Each structure stands twice: as structure tokens, then as C-alpha cells.
């Protein structure tokens, strides 16, 4: 849908300026917060991680919270396993420049292709000011989590735009790894953001999955950008902080499996149209000429934090938008609301989080912008159909796993072999907690309940429900070995009834230190 003009101006103004004029300030502050080492002390080492995992489940399907938010590692089919080998290299290049690189190989079964590259990237970093990454990568560098948003990626049900649910999309990404202090604000105001372009490489998988005559675009191009502004006393005298952010994701380009559609617009001029949210040219489809080129969506993020030496509290809200009506809040409070409590003294309970995901409004049931407003009062432009798109049928997914919240059930669950999200009108509750049981033994609990009413254009005849639970216990040896066991289950008519148990063993260490 067409984006309002003010939003396009905000995009252009917000994404670029923080890259300029900050070097002197960051050279003195080290980027504000984080580990004790400064920006002048880049890592110089090579690390490895080798892990293996196996799970066994009833009902032919792996339970929801054993599969979700695992970067697509765990197969959906029951009775599966994988072996993963990772190597990450960090090397100073002189001054504040350093090189980061990584490779991550996986062998998994059952899967359409058993051996594959999960991550392969190289990155040049300038201290904590600016990083340029090329390739596919997840959150391998926890000092530079460029997918970070307000929800805690390790405990949340899943960010609505970029969660750790799907495999990493290969991309070129320029980003600020941490909040950067804004000059002349006495470090009270900080900013961070990113600008990325990528491409899907799931064509062979989609060919093996689709069992209908449904047309779709393959080799899809991606673009996402973000900007966050935070007000926080970095000296720790004032306990409250406030964060506001905006993120924009777009799918474009690619080649349609329909001979009539063929190659989609993908020139540099088309890329500019995607970045600023303009309509397509004469070579675009009729829909993209009327609305905007490609499939666009994003979130407004709001967070309020409270931090004391003994604990910290974060209340946050992600407002999802799929078109102009959502950007102007005509879709009510659709989005993710959450509260997280972190206890800084480790014990039986270290962190607890509760979230509510609501997507029923979608700007109303009907999509009609051009109509007689005198005869039919109202805004129109409803039926937003989150994560779905008429041109980009795969929607907000990669290898059929949702790139956003897994609670809007991923297309991989579609037993009919159809693409797209069939359950995007939901009300969901989620809770997560973790703590230490004794010594080197820790636990993590996840539980959720989802009520689905289908989609605006394919509602279900009745409300469907899924109740999911997972409990993981991990033992960390001083010799760098980790042992984990997970018990999980699903119940309800949305996902079916499943019970599963999973085991994993991992070893981490240095190849060069």
C-alpha cells in the first residue's frame, strides 16, 4: 500500500545522519555501555562451537517450542537430529578497524537437503561505531546483535519483524552495533540503526514444498532498515529510560513462476523506489503501480525501562503495520506488548517475561480505499492480511519459516503444500522464565496459548487453539562442554497434539587465543 509522505521523509532523515559526526565522541566513550574492553581493544582470536542434537516426538511433528526461534535448525518432522560446526574469527586490522568472519555448517535429517551452509559472512568493524557485514549470519557476535530490538531475542516469543525463527538471509548490512551517544546531549540521548539489502536462496526448497498450482516469486530481494532513539542516563543516576524506534522491511524483485509475470523490476531506480516506498514503474505489475513496488511492512517500537542495581524492568510495545492504514494507527493496538523483569543477582529466577500478541483488527475487515465516503463513512483500507502479499506469496518467510513472530504460524505447517500464512488473525499469550537450579545447572521455561481465526480473506469456521510448553535444563561444565535436555508438548486443534524430548551436547573453545 502507499505510504504516507511524512513517513518517507522520516525514513530519509533518520537512517543516514547518525553515521556522520560521531567518530570523535565514540573514540572517547567507546560507544556507551557493554563489555569492559574499549573500542581500541578489538578481539584477536578464533573460536569454535560443535554441537549435536536429537529429538523424538509423537504425532509425526516436533513440538512448537522445540522448533521455533532456533534459526530454522530443528526440522519440523518428528524424530530428527542435526550436527553443527561453527568457526568464528576476529582479527585487528590496525587502529580501530577489525575483521570478523564466520562459517557455520549443518548436517540435519529429515530435511530436503541434508548438508548445507547455515552462516557464511565477513565483516569489517570500526570499533563500536560502524560495522559492514556481507553474507548470512545470525546473532553470532553478541556484542553486535544487529537484529536486536526491544524484545529479548533469547527469551521472547519473537520479534514481529526480525526474529531468530528462520535461517539467516544472505545480505549486505551496514549497522551501528550499539546505541551511540549523540553529541552535545551529555550522553543522555543515544541512537542506533541499520540499512541492509539481501536475497533469498530458497528456490529449490520451495519447489519441493509446493504441491499446488500456486504461482510465487523466487530469488526474492530483501531490504530492511531501522532507527532507534533512546533517552537514558548513561551515568546511572536516573533509573528511567525511554526508547522509540521504527523499522521497515520490503520484499521486491525476483522472478515469478508465472510466465505472464516473469522477471520483476530490479534496477537501481527500482531499488530507490523500494527504499522510499514509491509506486512501481511501467514494467511493474498493476498492483505495484497502484500501491508501492514490492511487499512492505514494519513496526513502531516503544519501550520504557527502569533499572536499579538489583533489578531492571522493561515494558515494551511493537505496533505492526502492513500498509498506510496501519502506519497511521487505524489498526488499533495490533502488535506485541510485553514486560520483562531481570534480576541481576543470579538465583532460582533470573529473568521472567510475559507477552501478548494481538492481530485481530487489521484496519477493519474490508480493503477499500477509493469509495464514496459520504455514503460509506469510515477510513477503509482494511483487511491488511499480515505477513501475506498478493505478489510475494511466500510473505514474511524464508525457507517457509516466519522471519517475524512464530506465533503467526509459519507456512511450513501448511499440510496442503500451499504458501503463505493461514493464521494471521490471532490472540496469543506467552510467558518465559529462566534461572539457576544449582551450581552449573540452569533452566528455561516457555509456554504459549494461541487462538486463531484464520485470515481476513480465509477465516476459520471456528476458533482454533494451540497450547504449547517447553522446559529445558542445561548443565555447563567448566571444561566448556554443555549438556541439555528439553521436554515439550503441544495440545489443541491448531497444531495438533504432540509430546517430545530432545537432547543436545555442545563444546565451545578457542582454536587460536
mmCIF file of N, CA and C in Angstrom, residues 414-488:
data_model
loop_
_atom_site.group_PDB
_atom_site.id
_atom_site.type_symbol
_atom_site.label_atom_id
_atom_site.label_comp_id
_atom_site.label_asym_id
_atom_site.label_seq_id
_atom_site.Cartn_x
_atom_site.Cartn_y
_atom_site.Cartn_z
ATOM 1 N N UNK A 414 1.662 -25.747 6.715
ATOM 2 C CA UNK A 414 0.552 -25.950 5.780
ATOM 3 C C UNK A 414 0.645 -27.340 5.155
ATOM 4 N N UNK A 415 -0.173 -28.249 5.603
ATOM 5 C CA UNK A 415 -0.105 -29.627 5.112
ATOM 6 C C UNK A 415 -0.551 -29.754 3.669
ATOM 7 N N UNK A 416 -1.268 -28.759 3.173
ATOM 8 C CA UNK A 416 -1.740 -28.797 1.789
ATOM 9 C C UNK A 416 -0.644 -28.467 0.782
ATOM 10 N N UNK A 417 0.515 -28.002 1.263
ATOM 11 C CA UNK A 417 1.577 -27.608 0.346
ATOM 12 C C UNK A 417 1.371 -26.235 -0.251
ATOM 13 N N UNK A 418 0.499 -25.423 0.358
ATOM 14 C CA UNK A 418 0.291 -24.056 -0.101
ATOM 15 C C UNK A 418 1.246 -23.112 0.618
ATOM 16 N N UNK A 419 1.582 -22.020 -0.074
ATOM 17 C CA UNK A 419 2.429 -20.992 0.503
ATOM 18 C C UNK A 419 1.581 -19.954 1.214
ATOM 19 N N UNK A 420 2.211 -19.144 2.054
ATOM 20 C CA UNK A 420 1.512 -18.068 2.734
ATOM 21 C C UNK A 420 1.069 -18.449 4.134
ATOM 22 N N UNK A 421 0.715 -17.422 4.901
ATOM 23 C CA UNK A 421 0.318 -17.577 6.300
ATOM 24 C C UNK A 421 -1.197 -17.746 6.387
ATOM 25 N N UNK A 422 -1.636 -18.821 6.991
ATOM 26 C CA UNK A 422 -3.062 -19.138 7.073
ATOM 27 C C UNK A 422 -3.664 -18.774 8.422
ATOM 28 N N UNK A 423 -2.819 -18.264 9.349
ATOM 29 C CA UNK A 423 -3.305 -17.929 10.694
ATOM 30 C C UNK A 423 -2.638 -16.632 11.144
ATOM 31 N N UNK A 424 -3.108 -15.516 10.579
ATOM 32 C CA UNK A 424 -2.535 -14.220 10.960
ATOM 33 C C UNK A 424 -3.508 -13.341 11.742
ATOM 34 N N UNK A 425 -4.684 -13.833 12.046
ATOM 35 C CA UNK A 425 -5.608 -13.132 12.944
ATOM 36 C C UNK A 425 -5.659 -13.933 14.236
ATOM 37 N N UNK A 426 -4.838 -13.513 15.193
ATOM 38 C CA UNK A 426 -4.682 -14.311 16.401
ATOM 39 C C UNK A 426 -4.706 -13.428 17.651
ATOM 40 N N UNK A 427 -4.983 -14.083 18.764
ATOM 41 C CA UNK A 427 -4.728 -13.536 20.097
ATOM 42 C C UNK A 427 -3.859 -14.563 20.806
ATOM 43 N N UNK A 428 -2.691 -14.156 21.266
ATOM 44 C CA UNK A 428 -1.761 -15.103 21.876
ATOM 45 C C UNK A 428 -1.193 -14.530 23.168
ATOM 46 N N UNK A 429 -0.968 -15.412 24.112
ATOM 47 C CA UNK A 429 -0.273 -15.080 25.360
ATOM 48 C C UNK A 429 0.962 -15.967 25.456
ATOM 49 N N UNK A 430 2.024 -15.387 25.987
ATOM 50 C CA UNK A 430 3.287 -16.113 26.083
ATOM 51 C C UNK A 430 3.986 -15.738 27.383
ATOM 52 N N UNK A 431 4.659 -16.714 27.996
ATOM 53 C CA UNK A 431 5.474 -16.453 29.189
ATOM 54 C C UNK A 431 6.767 -17.236 29.077
ATOM 55 N N UNK A 432 7.848 -16.608 29.501
ATOM 56 C CA UNK A 432 9.145 -17.264 29.529
ATOM 57 C C UNK A 432 9.877 -16.926 30.810
ATOM 58 N N UNK A 433 10.647 -17.874 31.293
ATOM 59 C CA UNK A 433 11.405 -17.652 32.530
ATOM 60 C C UNK A 433 12.666 -18.494 32.486
ATOM 61 N N UNK A 434 13.705 -18.020 33.177
ATOM 62 C CA UNK A 434 14.928 -18.799 33.287
ATOM 63 C C UNK A 434 15.623 -18.479 34.598
ATOM 64 N N UNK A 435 16.420 -19.416 35.065
ATOM 65 C CA UNK A 435 17.133 -19.246 36.323
ATOM 66 C C UNK A 435 18.111 -20.377 36.535
ATOM 67 N N UNK A 436 18.723 -20.400 37.713
ATOM 68 C CA UNK A 436 19.707 -21.411 38.072
ATOM 69 C C UNK A 436 19.108 -22.353 39.107
ATOM 70 N N UNK A 437 19.278 -23.648 38.862
ATOM 71 C CA UNK A 437 18.778 -24.645 39.810
ATOM 72 C C UNK A 437 19.804 -24.929 40.890
ATOM 73 N N UNK A 438 21.051 -25.179 40.473
ATOM 74 C CA UNK A 438 22.122 -25.445 41.436
ATOM 75 C C UNK A 438 23.440 -25.472 40.679
ATOM 76 N N UNK A 439 24.441 -24.791 41.209
ATOM 77 C CA UNK A 439 25.759 -24.823 40.596
ATOM 78 C C UNK A 439 25.728 -24.410 39.143
ATOM 79 N N UNK A 440 26.132 -25.318 38.260
ATOM 80 C CA UNK A 440 26.190 -25.041 36.827
ATOM 81 C C UNK A 440 24.946 -25.522 36.092
ATOM 82 N N UNK A 441 23.879 -25.780 36.803
ATOM 83 C CA UNK A 441 22.628 -26.254 36.192
ATOM 84 C C UNK A 441 21.640 -25.098 36.106
ATOM 85 N N UNK A 442 21.133 -24.846 34.903
ATOM 86 C CA UNK A 442 20.159 -23.778 34.686
ATOM 87 C C UNK A 442 18.944 -24.332 33.955
ATOM 88 N N UNK A 443 17.877 -23.542 33.935
ATOM 89 C CA UNK A 443 16.649 -23.976 33.262
ATOM 90 C C UNK A 443 16.066 -22.819 32.463
ATOM 91 N N UNK A 444 15.208 -23.168 31.512
ATOM 92 C CA UNK A 444 14.417 -22.183 30.770
ATOM 93 C C UNK A 444 13.042 -22.777 30.504
ATOM 94 N N UNK A 445 12.003 -21.981 30.767
ATOM 95 C CA UNK A 445 10.623 -22.391 30.531
ATOM 96 C C UNK A 445 9.985 -21.482 29.494
ATOM 97 N N UNK A 446 9.217 -22.071 28.593
ATOM 98 C CA UNK A 446 8.431 -21.316 27.614
ATOM 99 C C UNK A 446 7.037 -21.922 27.558
ATOM 100 N N UNK A 447 6.024 -21.076 27.553
ATOM 101 C CA UNK A 447 4.668 -21.567 27.357
ATOM 102 C C UNK A 447 3.857 -20.518 26.617
ATOM 103 N N UNK A 448 2.943 -20.968 25.794
ATOM 104 C CA UNK A 448 2.131 -20.046 24.989
ATOM 105 C C UNK A 448 0.770 -20.651 24.734
ATOM 106 N N UNK A 449 -0.187 -19.780 24.498
ATOM 107 C CA UNK A 449 -1.510 -20.189 24.050
ATOM 108 C C UNK A 449 -1.924 -19.270 22.917
ATOM 109 N N UNK A 450 -2.402 -19.841 21.830
ATOM 110 C CA UNK A 450 -2.756 -19.101 20.620
ATOM 111 C C UNK A 450 -4.191 -19.410 20.246
ATOM 112 N N UNK A 451 -4.954 -18.364 19.971
ATOM 113 C CA UNK A 451 -6.306 -18.510 19.430
ATOM 114 C C UNK A 451 -6.317 -17.900 18.038
ATOM 115 N N UNK A 452 -6.581 -18.714 17.020
ATOM 116 C CA UNK A 452 -6.540 -18.255 15.628
ATOM 117 C C UNK A 452 -7.934 -18.192 15.033
ATOM 118 N N UNK A 453 -8.135 -17.159 14.215
ATOM 119 C CA UNK A 453 -9.380 -17.025 13.459
ATOM 120 C C UNK A 453 -9.092 -16.974 11.962
ATOM 121 N N UNK A 454 -7.963 -17.539 11.552
ATOM 122 C CA UNK A 454 -7.619 -17.590 10.138
ATOM 123 C C UNK A 454 -7.034 -16.292 9.641
ATOM 124 N N UNK A 455 -7.441 -15.883 8.439
ATOM 125 C CA UNK A 455 -7.002 -14.634 7.832
ATOM 126 C C UNK A 455 -8.217 -13.796 7.475
ATOM 127 N N UNK A 456 -8.037 -12.513 7.128
ATOM 128 C CA UNK A 456 -9.199 -11.704 6.736
ATOM 129 C C UNK A 456 -9.944 -12.260 5.533
ATOM 130 N N UNK A 457 -9.253 -12.964 4.645
ATOM 131 C CA UNK A 457 -9.871 -13.449 3.411
ATOM 132 C C UNK A 457 -10.168 -14.943 3.457
ATOM 133 N N UNK A 458 -9.686 -15.641 4.499
ATOM 134 C CA UNK A 458 -9.996 -17.059 4.669
ATOM 135 C C UNK A 458 -10.168 -17.342 6.158
ATOM 136 N N UNK A 459 -11.255 -16.799 6.751
ATOM 137 C CA UNK A 459 -11.469 -17.033 8.187
ATOM 138 C C UNK A 459 -11.799 -18.492 8.461
ATOM 139 N N UNK A 460 -11.429 -18.947 9.643
ATOM 140 C CA UNK A 460 -11.767 -20.312 10.025
ATOM 141 C C UNK A 460 -13.231 -20.380 10.467
ATOM 142 N N UNK A 461 -13.830 -21.563 10.333
ATOM 143 C CA UNK A 461 -15.232 -21.737 10.696
ATOM 144 C C UNK A 461 -15.433 -21.657 12.204
ATOM 145 N N UNK A 462 -14.378 -21.962 12.946
ATOM 146 C CA UNK A 462 -14.417 -21.845 14.397
ATOM 147 C C UNK A 462 -13.040 -21.400 14.877
ATOM 148 N N UNK A 463 -12.977 -20.956 16.107
ATOM 149 C CA UNK A 463 -11.687 -20.565 16.666
ATOM 150 C C UNK A 463 -10.826 -21.801 16.882
ATOM 151 N N UNK A 464 -9.574 -21.717 16.432
ATOM 152 C CA UNK A 464 -8.628 -22.806 16.610
ATOM 153 C C UNK A 464 -7.634 -22.429 17.706
ATOM 154 N N UNK A 465 -7.204 -23.425 18.484
ATOM 155 C CA UNK A 465 -6.341 -23.156 19.620
ATOM 156 C C UNK A 465 -5.101 -24.034 19.592
ATOM 157 N N UNK A 466 -4.026 -23.482 20.135
ATOM 158 C CA UNK A 466 -2.789 -24.240 20.333
ATOM 159 C C UNK A 466 -2.195 -23.845 21.670
ATOM 160 N N UNK A 467 -1.907 -24.836 22.492
ATOM 161 C CA UNK A 467 -1.262 -24.614 23.781
ATOM 162 C C UNK A 467 0.073 -25.348 23.739
ATOM 163 N N UNK A 468 1.162 -24.620 23.945
ATOM 164 C CA UNK A 468 2.497 -25.194 23.785
ATOM 165 C C UNK A 468 3.348 -24.893 25.010
ATOM 166 N N UNK A 469 4.202 -25.859 25.358
ATOM 167 C CA UNK A 469 5.049 -25.746 26.543
ATOM 168 C C UNK A 469 6.378 -26.412 26.267
ATOM 169 N N UNK A 470 7.462 -25.816 26.791
ATOM 170 C CA UNK A 470 8.788 -26.426 26.684
ATOM 171 C C UNK A 470 9.595 -26.091 27.930
ATOM 172 N N UNK A 471 10.334 -27.060 28.419
ATOM 173 C CA UNK A 471 11.215 -26.875 29.569
ATOM 174 C C UNK A 471 12.582 -27.454 29.230
ATOM 175 N N UNK A 472 13.615 -26.631 29.387
ATOM 176 C CA UNK A 472 14.979 -27.042 29.064
ATOM 177 C C UNK A 472 15.864 -26.919 30.298
ATOM 178 N N UNK A 473 16.648 -27.945 30.560
ATOM 179 C CA UNK A 473 17.627 -27.936 31.644
ATOM 180 C C UNK A 473 19.009 -28.108 31.022
ATOM 181 N N UNK A 474 19.946 -27.231 31.400
ATOM 182 C CA UNK A 474 21.291 -27.223 30.814
ATOM 183 C C UNK A 474 22.339 -27.336 31.912
ATOM 184 N N UNK A 475 23.327 -28.192 31.671
ATOM 185 C CA UNK A 475 24.458 -28.337 32.578
ATOM 186 C C UNK A 475 25.709 -27.853 31.864
ATOM 187 N N UNK A 476 26.383 -26.864 32.436
ATOM 188 C CA UNK A 476 27.592 -26.294 31.857
ATOM 189 C C UNK A 476 28.812 -26.783 32.630
ATOM 190 N N UNK A 477 29.681 -27.511 31.938
ATOM 191 C CA UNK A 477 30.916 -27.976 32.554
ATOM 192 C C UNK A 477 31.982 -26.891 32.471
ATOM 193 N N UNK A 478 32.885 -26.913 33.417
ATOM 194 C CA UNK A 478 33.985 -25.958 33.368
ATOM 195 C C UNK A 478 34.918 -26.229 32.196
ATOM 196 N N UNK A 479 34.858 -27.438 31.652
ATOM 197 C CA UNK A 479 35.699 -27.795 30.510
ATOM 198 C C UNK A 479 35.097 -27.375 29.180
ATOM 199 N N UNK A 480 34.094 -26.489 29.197
ATOM 200 C CA UNK A 480 33.454 -25.913 28.007
ATOM 201 C C UNK A 480 32.457 -26.850 27.345
ATOM 202 N N UNK A 481 32.074 -27.937 28.005
ATOM 203 C CA UNK A 481 31.015 -28.803 27.489
ATOM 204 C C UNK A 481 29.668 -28.332 28.026
ATOM 205 N N UNK A 482 28.635 -28.456 27.180
ATOM 206 C CA UNK A 482 27.264 -28.131 27.584
ATOM 207 C C UNK A 482 26.365 -29.319 27.254
ATOM 208 N N UNK A 483 25.518 -29.700 28.209
ATOM 209 C CA UNK A 483 24.573 -30.788 28.019
ATOM 210 C C UNK A 483 23.175 -30.260 28.323
ATOM 211 N N UNK A 484 22.231 -30.533 27.427
ATOM 212 C CA UNK A 484 20.868 -30.023 27.598
ATOM 213 C C UNK A 484 19.851 -31.111 27.322
ATOM 214 N N UNK A 485 18.749 -31.040 28.022
ATOM 215 C CA UNK A 485 17.608 -31.896 27.745
ATOM 216 C C UNK A 485 16.355 -31.027 27.748
ATOM 217 N N UNK A 486 15.466 -31.260 26.788
ATOM 218 C CA UNK A 486 14.238 -30.467 26.637
ATOM 219 C C UNK A 486 13.034 -31.382 26.587
ATOM 220 N N UNK A 487 12.023 -31.053 27.361
ATOM 221 C CA UNK A 487 10.718 -31.706 27.298
ATOM 222 C C UNK A 487 9.719 -30.685 26.774
ATOM 223 N N UNK A 488 8.909 -31.063 25.792
ATOM 224 C CA UNK A 488 7.991 -30.098 25.175
ATOM 225 C C UNK A 488 6.737 -30.813 24.699
#
